[in-house]
Amino acid sequence: MTAIRFEDVTKVYSDGTVAIENVSYEVEEGTTTVLVGPSGCGKTTTMKLVNRLEDPSGGTVYYEGSDVEELDRIDLRRDIGYVIQEIGLFGHMTVGENIATVPELKGWDESRIDERIDELLELMDMPPEDYCDQYPRELSGGQRQRVGIARALASEPDVMLMDEPFGALDPITRENLQDEFLELQQQIDTTILFVTHSIDEALKMGDKIAIYDVGQVVQYDTPQEILENPANEFVEDFVGADRGLKRLQVTQVQTIMSEPGAEADTGTAIAADGNGKMDVTLSPADSAQVALSRMIQHDVEKLPVVADSAVVGTVTKDTIHNIARRGD
Amino acid sequence: MIAESLASSGITPAVIGGYLEFLASHSTQITQLIVEHLVITLLTIGIALPMGVLLGTFISLYEWAATPILWFAGIMQTIPSIALFGLLIPFLGIGSPPVIISLVLYSQLPIVRNTHIGLTQVDEAAIEAGRGLGMGRLSRLRRVQIPLALPVVMAGVRNAVVIIVGIAAIGAFIGAGGLGDYLFQGIRERNVDMIVVTTVILSALALALDYGFGLSERLLRARNGEEIQSTRLTRIFQQVIA
């Protein structure tokens, strides 16, 4: 199912600035699509067309099959989650009241709202009994953005728009929140449109990536495809010279492992260190980068992949080297 | 030493005793004048507050109107009160009506200006997030802007009240009553006791009202989760409210 579809969309601002021109692509339901590009390339404008914070000058934006311009903009916005870099929590309301914003606008009854607040705070790893009655200024930057995300998720939206949500956070907090959010997304199964200017964040978060260059989408593809077959020089430059290494980041070991038993001696993958024998294994969702660094750390040529305490495959250093070299 | 310097400035225990004696002998009339003065002040606030808040809200929604309306409110403050009373007497006669109308006009600047500042100072990001989450203009006003603006409005009301208490005294000149009656009578009769006692009461009244509105300003801030310097009285009020 297509959640959002851009069809030949153009946006020209009243001062004559062309923000985007003839943009067309589709966003699949339940996936994360990252809009990435240098500043002023139109990625934020594209996002704002979805919840009608802006209206297109030409072309059509479809939300779950209907032209957004035919939907009531207030209802549309209440159905779509919205997170911004500046977070924009209401400083005079408690954490709980902030999260309750959209459910209250939608007229949920109080007990349902309270339940939802507790549920979301638990999900964000912020115990409700500690945080519900705090004011935003009492929280750290990372906690504030967690509340921002919880507020956007409050009425169980099918689509979430996130405009550089982690952009203002320090690198360590950013990484933690990215990891948490990837996990969270598995549980909530929401369609996400995510704007960032960081290609690393895009590669990490995105199922699909739309790369923007001055108002145009130059490539719309999976992270792997973008790393392997950049559409043009701009994409190549934008991705950077280390794209072989980046490819390792986006490749999960389960996609490159060989069948168990194909290698006759899986047993040798048990690495020996100073203290004798120690199990070093990988899980199917680990990246090739993690696999490589473990191999270097333990000085072995291959490692077993283990799921539910059964060996499901093997990854060798050669395979990983081949991935890094491919396409260069 | 102190007694000497007091004596040289004309303030001796005998003089202070004279003030107290005056206060005691005229307490009934003074109480009545205080009540009159308070009635004028509160009637004025009763009209000026909703009017100023409405105007302030209007100019924060329609920004083009802000400059002329604030300009007009500013001009009003420069007109001497006696002149304004004189201008209104042909339409409203003498007594309290022209005085109350004048006082309402004088108090508009602080109230309108503070309402405008309070409503427009709100964090841009909060407004943007509010829009994106589906708050219409009115629900943004009701849920975000007004709660944040209220303490600022209250600070404007404090300003206005002090102005009103002072100018209302001059209203006695055209028969509005209040503590101004004793001021003018004291001047006519060269009764220094009467002038001093009335002046002290007027100042105390202004300070008391200022303190009262200041307290409500602090309580409104506390309700918005701001840290306030809590005096014993605010703590008591907070407990009562909670």
Coordinates of C-alpha atoms in Angstrom, one line a residue, chain A residues 15-322:
Chain A
D15 CA 8.6 35.7 -3.4
G16 CA 9.4 33.6 -6.5
T17 CA 11.7 31.1 -4.9
V18 CA 11.3 27.7 -6.4
A19 CA 11.5 25.3 -3.5
I20 CA 10.9 22.0 -5.4
E21 CA 10.2 21.3 -9.0
N22 CA 8.4 18.2 -10.5
V23 CA 9.0 15.9 -7.6
S24 CA 7.4 12.5 -8.0
Y25 CA 7.7 9.5 -5.8
E26 CA 5.8 7.1 -3.6
V27 CA 6.2 6.2 0.1
E28 CA 5.3 2.7 1.0
E29 CA 3.1 2.1 4.1
G30 CA 5.1 1.1 7.2
T31 CA 8.5 2.2 5.9
T32 CA 10.9 5.0 6.8
T33 CA 11.7 7.3 3.9
V34 CA 14.5 9.8 4.5
L35 CA 14.6 13.1 2.6
V36 CA 18.3 14.2 2.6
G37 CA 20.2 17.0 0.9
P38 CA 22.0 20.2 1.5
S39 CA 20.1 23.1 3.2
G40 CA 17.7 24.9 1.0
C41 CA 17.2 21.9 -1.3
G42 CA 13.4 21.6 -0.7
K43 CA 13.3 18.6 1.6
T44 CA 11.5 20.4 4.4
T45 CA 9.1 22.0 2.0
T46 CA 8.2 18.5 0.6
M47 CA 7.4 17.3 4.1
K48 CA 5.2 20.3 4.9
L49 CA 3.2 19.6 1.8
V50 CA 2.0 16.4 3.4
N51 CA 0.3 18.0 6.4
R52 CA -0.6 21.1 4.4
L53 CA 1.6 23.5 6.3
E54 CA 2.3 24.4 2.7
D55 CA 0.2 23.8 -0.4
P56 CA 1.7 22.9 -3.7
S57 CA 1.8 25.4 -6.6
G58 CA 1.5 22.5 -9.1
G59 CA 1.0 18.8 -9.0
T60 CA -0.8 16.7 -6.3
V61 CA 0.1 15.1 -3.0
Y62 CA -1.9 12.0 -2.1
Y63 CA -2.3 10.9 1.5
E64 CA -3.7 7.3 1.7
G65 CA -5.1 7.7 -1.8
S66 CA -6.8 11.1 -1.4
D67 CA -5.6 14.5 -2.7
V68 CA -4.6 16.3 0.5
E69 CA -6.0 19.6 -0.8
E70 CA -9.5 18.0 -0.6
L71 CA -9.0 17.0 3.1
D72 CA -9.6 19.3 6.0
R73 CA -6.2 20.6 7.0
I74 CA -6.8 20.6 10.7
D75 CA -8.2 17.0 10.7
L76 CA -5.3 16.0 8.5
R77 CA -2.7 17.5 10.9
R78 CA -4.3 15.7 13.8
D79 CA -4.0 12.4 12.0
I80 CA -0.4 12.9 11.2
G81 CA 2.4 13.0 13.8
Y82 CA 4.8 16.0 13.6
V83 CA 8.2 16.4 15.2
I84 CA 10.6 19.3 14.6
Q85 CA 14.2 20.0 15.4
E86 CA 13.3 22.8 17.9
I87 CA 10.9 20.3 19.5
G88 CA 8.5 23.1 20.4
L89 CA 7.2 21.6 23.7
F90 CA 4.7 23.9 25.4
G91 CA 6.7 25.2 28.3
H92 CA 3.8 26.0 30.5
M93 CA 2.4 22.5 30.4
T94 CA 3.7 19.4 32.1
V95 CA 5.1 16.5 30.1
G96 CA 1.8 14.7 30.4
E97 CA -0.2 17.7 29.3
N98 CA 2.1 18.1 26.3
I99 CA 1.6 14.5 25.2
A100 CA -2.2 14.8 25.7
T101 CA -2.4 17.7 23.2
V102 CA -3.7 15.9 20.1
P103 CA -5.9 13.4 22.0
E104 CA -7.5 16.3 23.8
L105 CA -8.0 18.2 20.5
K106 CA -9.6 15.0 19.2
G107 CA -11.9 14.8 22.2
W108 CA -10.7 11.5 23.7
D109 CA -12.1 10.8 27.2
E110 CA -9.8 11.5 30.1
S111 CA -9.1 7.9 31.2
R112 CA -8.1 6.9 27.7
I113 CA -5.8 9.9 27.5
D114 CA -4.2 9.1 30.9
E115 CA -3.7 5.5 29.8
R116 CA -2.1 6.6 26.5
I117 CA 0.3 9.1 28.3
D118 CA 1.5 6.3 30.6
E119 CA 1.9 3.9 27.7
L120 CA 4.0 6.4 25.7
L121 CA 6.2 7.4 28.6
E122 CA 6.9 3.7 29.2
L123 CA 7.7 3.3 25.6
M124 CA 10.1 6.3 25.8
D125 CA 11.8 4.7 28.8
M126 CA 10.7 7.6 31.0
P127 CA 8.7 6.2 34.0
P128 CA 5.4 8.1 34.1
E129 CA 5.5 8.4 37.9
D130 CA 8.7 10.4 37.6
Y131 CA 8.2 12.4 34.5
C132 CA 4.5 12.9 33.9
D133 CA 4.3 16.0 36.1
Q134 CA 7.6 17.5 35.2
Y135 CA 7.9 20.7 33.1
P136 CA 9.9 20.6 29.9
R137 CA 12.6 22.9 31.3
E138 CA 13.4 20.3 33.9
L139 CA 14.4 17.7 31.2
S140 CA 17.6 17.2 29.3
G141 CA 17.6 17.8 25.5
G142 CA 17.3 14.1 24.7
Q143 CA 14.4 13.7 27.1
R144 CA 12.7 16.7 25.6
Q145 CA 12.9 15.2 22.1
R146 CA 11.6 11.9 23.5
V147 CA 8.6 13.8 24.8
G148 CA 8.3 15.5 21.4
I149 CA 8.1 12.1 19.7
A150 CA 5.7 10.8 22.3
R151 CA 3.4 13.8 21.7
A152 CA 3.5 13.2 18.0
L153 CA 2.6 9.5 18.5
A154 CA -0.1 10.2 21.0
S155 CA -3.1 9.6 18.8
E156 CA -1.6 6.7 17.0
P157 CA -1.0 8.4 13.6
D158 CA -0.5 6.3 10.5
V159 CA 2.1 8.7 9.2
M160 CA 4.8 10.6 11.1
L161 CA 6.7 13.6 9.7
M162 CA 10.0 14.3 11.4
D163 CA 12.0 17.4 10.5
E164 CA 15.6 16.9 11.6
P165 CA 14.3 15.5 14.9
F166 CA 17.8 14.7 16.3
G167 CA 19.6 17.6 14.7
A168 CA 20.1 19.8 17.8
L169 CA 21.3 17.0 20.1
D170 CA 24.9 16.2 21.0
P171 CA 26.4 13.3 19.0
I172 CA 26.1 10.7 21.8
T173 CA 22.5 11.5 22.6
R174 CA 21.7 11.6 18.9
E175 CA 23.1 8.1 18.3
N176 CA 21.2 6.7 21.3
L177 CA 17.9 8.3 20.2
Q178 CA 18.5 7.0 16.6
D179 CA 19.0 3.5 17.9
E180 CA 16.0 3.7 20.2
F181 CA 13.9 5.1 17.4
L182 CA 14.8 2.3 15.1
E183 CA 13.7 -0.2 17.7
L184 CA 10.5 1.8 18.4
Q185 CA 9.6 1.8 14.8
Q186 CA 9.5 -2.0 14.7
Q187 CA 6.9 -1.8 17.4
I188 CA 4.7 1.0 16.1
D189 CA 4.8 0.2 12.4
T190 CA 4.2 3.8 11.3
T191 CA 5.0 5.3 7.9
I192 CA 7.7 7.8 8.5
L193 CA 9.0 10.8 6.5
F194 CA 12.3 11.9 8.0
V195 CA 14.2 15.0 6.9
T196 CA 17.9 15.3 7.6
H197 CA 21.0 16.9 6.1
S198 CA 23.3 14.0 7.3
I199 CA 23.8 11.2 4.9
D200 CA 25.0 9.0 7.7
E201 CA 21.7 9.5 9.5
A202 CA 19.9 8.8 6.3
L203 CA 21.7 5.6 5.6
K204 CA 21.1 4.5 9.2
M205 CA 17.4 5.4 9.5
G206 CA 16.0 4.9 6.0
D207 CA 14.4 2.0 4.2
K208 CA 14.3 4.4 1.2
I209 CA 16.3 7.6 0.7
A210 CA 15.3 10.5 -1.5
I211 CA 18.4 12.6 -2.3
Y212 CA 17.6 16.2 -3.0
D213 CA 19.7 18.7 -5.0
V214 CA 18.3 22.3 -5.4
G215 CA 14.6 21.5 -5.6
Q216 CA 14.9 18.1 -7.4
V217 CA 15.0 14.5 -6.3
V218 CA 18.2 13.2 -8.0
Q219 CA 17.9 9.6 -6.7
Y220 CA 15.2 7.7 -4.8
D221 CA 16.4 4.3 -3.8
T222 CA 17.3 2.0 -1.0
P223 CA 20.5 2.8 1.0
Q224 CA 22.3 -0.2 -0.6
E225 CA 21.4 0.9 -4.2
I226 CA 22.5 4.5 -3.5
L227 CA 25.9 3.3 -2.2
E228 CA 26.4 0.8 -5.0
N229 CA 25.0 2.8 -8.0
P230 CA 25.0 6.5 -7.3
A231 CA 22.8 8.2 -10.0
N232 CA 25.3 10.9 -10.7
E233 CA 28.3 12.8 -9.5
F234 CA 26.3 14.9 -7.0
V235 CA 25.1 11.8 -5.2
E236 CA 28.6 10.3 -5.4
D237 CA 30.0 13.4 -3.7
F238 CA 27.2 13.6 -1.3
V239 CA 27.6 10.0 -0.1
G240 CA 31.4 10.7 0.3
A241 CA 34.6 8.9 -0.6
D242 CA 34.2 6.3 2.1
R243 CA 31.1 4.7 0.6
G244 CA 32.7 1.3 0.7
L245 CA 32.8 1.5 4.4
K246 CA 29.3 3.0 4.6
R247 CA 28.1 0.0 2.6
L248 CA 29.3 -2.2 5.5
Q249 CA 27.1 -0.2 7.8
V250 CA 23.9 -0.8 5.9
T251 CA 24.6 -4.4 5.1
Q252 CA 23.2 -6.9 7.6
V253 CA 25.2 -10.1 8.0
Q254 CA 22.1 -12.3 7.3
T255 CA 22.1 -11.1 3.7
I256 CA 25.8 -12.1 3.1
M257 CA 26.3 -15.2 5.3
S258 CA 26.8 -18.5 3.7
E259 CA 24.6 -21.5 4.7
P260 CA 25.7 -23.4 7.8
G261 CA 27.6 -26.5 6.8
A262 CA 28.6 -25.0 3.5
E263 CA 31.8 -24.2 5.3
A264 CA 33.1 -27.6 6.6
D265 CA 34.6 -26.3 9.8
T266 CA 32.2 -23.9 11.4
G267 CA 33.8 -24.9 14.7
T268 CA 37.0 -22.9 14.0
A269 CA 35.0 -19.7 14.3
I270 CA 35.3 -20.0 18.0
A271 CA 38.0 -17.6 18.7
A272 CA 40.8 -18.1 21.1
D273 CA 41.9 -15.3 23.3
G274 CA 44.4 -15.0 26.1
N275 CA 42.0 -16.7 28.6
G276 CA 41.4 -19.7 26.5
K277 CA 38.3 -20.3 24.4
M278 CA 35.6 -17.7 24.1
D279 CA 32.5 -17.6 22.0
V280 CA 32.4 -14.8 19.5
T281 CA 29.3 -14.8 17.4
L282 CA 27.1 -12.5 15.4
S283 CA 23.4 -12.0 15.3
P284 CA 21.6 -11.9 11.9
A285 CA 20.8 -8.2 12.2
D286 CA 24.3 -7.1 13.0
S287 CA 26.0 -5.0 10.3
A288 CA 28.9 -6.1 8.2
Q289 CA 30.8 -3.3 9.9
V290 CA 30.2 -4.9 13.3
A291 CA 31.3 -8.3 11.9
L292 CA 34.5 -6.9 10.5
S293 CA 35.5 -5.0 13.7
R294 CA 34.9 -8.2 15.7
M295 CA 37.0 -10.2 13.3
I296 CA 39.8 -7.7 13.6
Q297 CA 39.5 -7.5 17.4
H298 CA 39.7 -11.3 17.8
D299 CA 42.0 -11.9 14.9
V300 CA 39.8 -14.5 13.1
E301 CA 38.9 -14.9 9.5
K302 CA 35.3 -15.9 10.0
L303 CA 32.5 -15.8 12.5
P304 CA 29.3 -17.8 13.0
V305 CA 25.9 -16.1 12.9
V306 CA 23.7 -17.3 15.7
A307 CA 20.0 -16.9 16.1
D308 CA 18.0 -18.5 19.0
S309 CA 21.2 -20.3 20.0
A310 CA 21.5 -22.1 16.7
V311 CA 24.2 -21.4 14.1
V312 CA 22.4 -20.2 11.0
G313 CA 25.3 -19.2 8.9
T314 CA 28.9 -18.0 8.6
V315 CA 30.5 -14.8 7.5
T316 CA 34.1 -14.6 6.2
K317 CA 36.4 -11.6 6.0
D318 CA 36.7 -12.1 2.3
T319 CA 33.0 -11.7 1.8
I320 CA 33.1 -8.4 3.7
H321 CA 36.1 -7.1 1.8
N322 CA 34.2 -7.9 -1.4

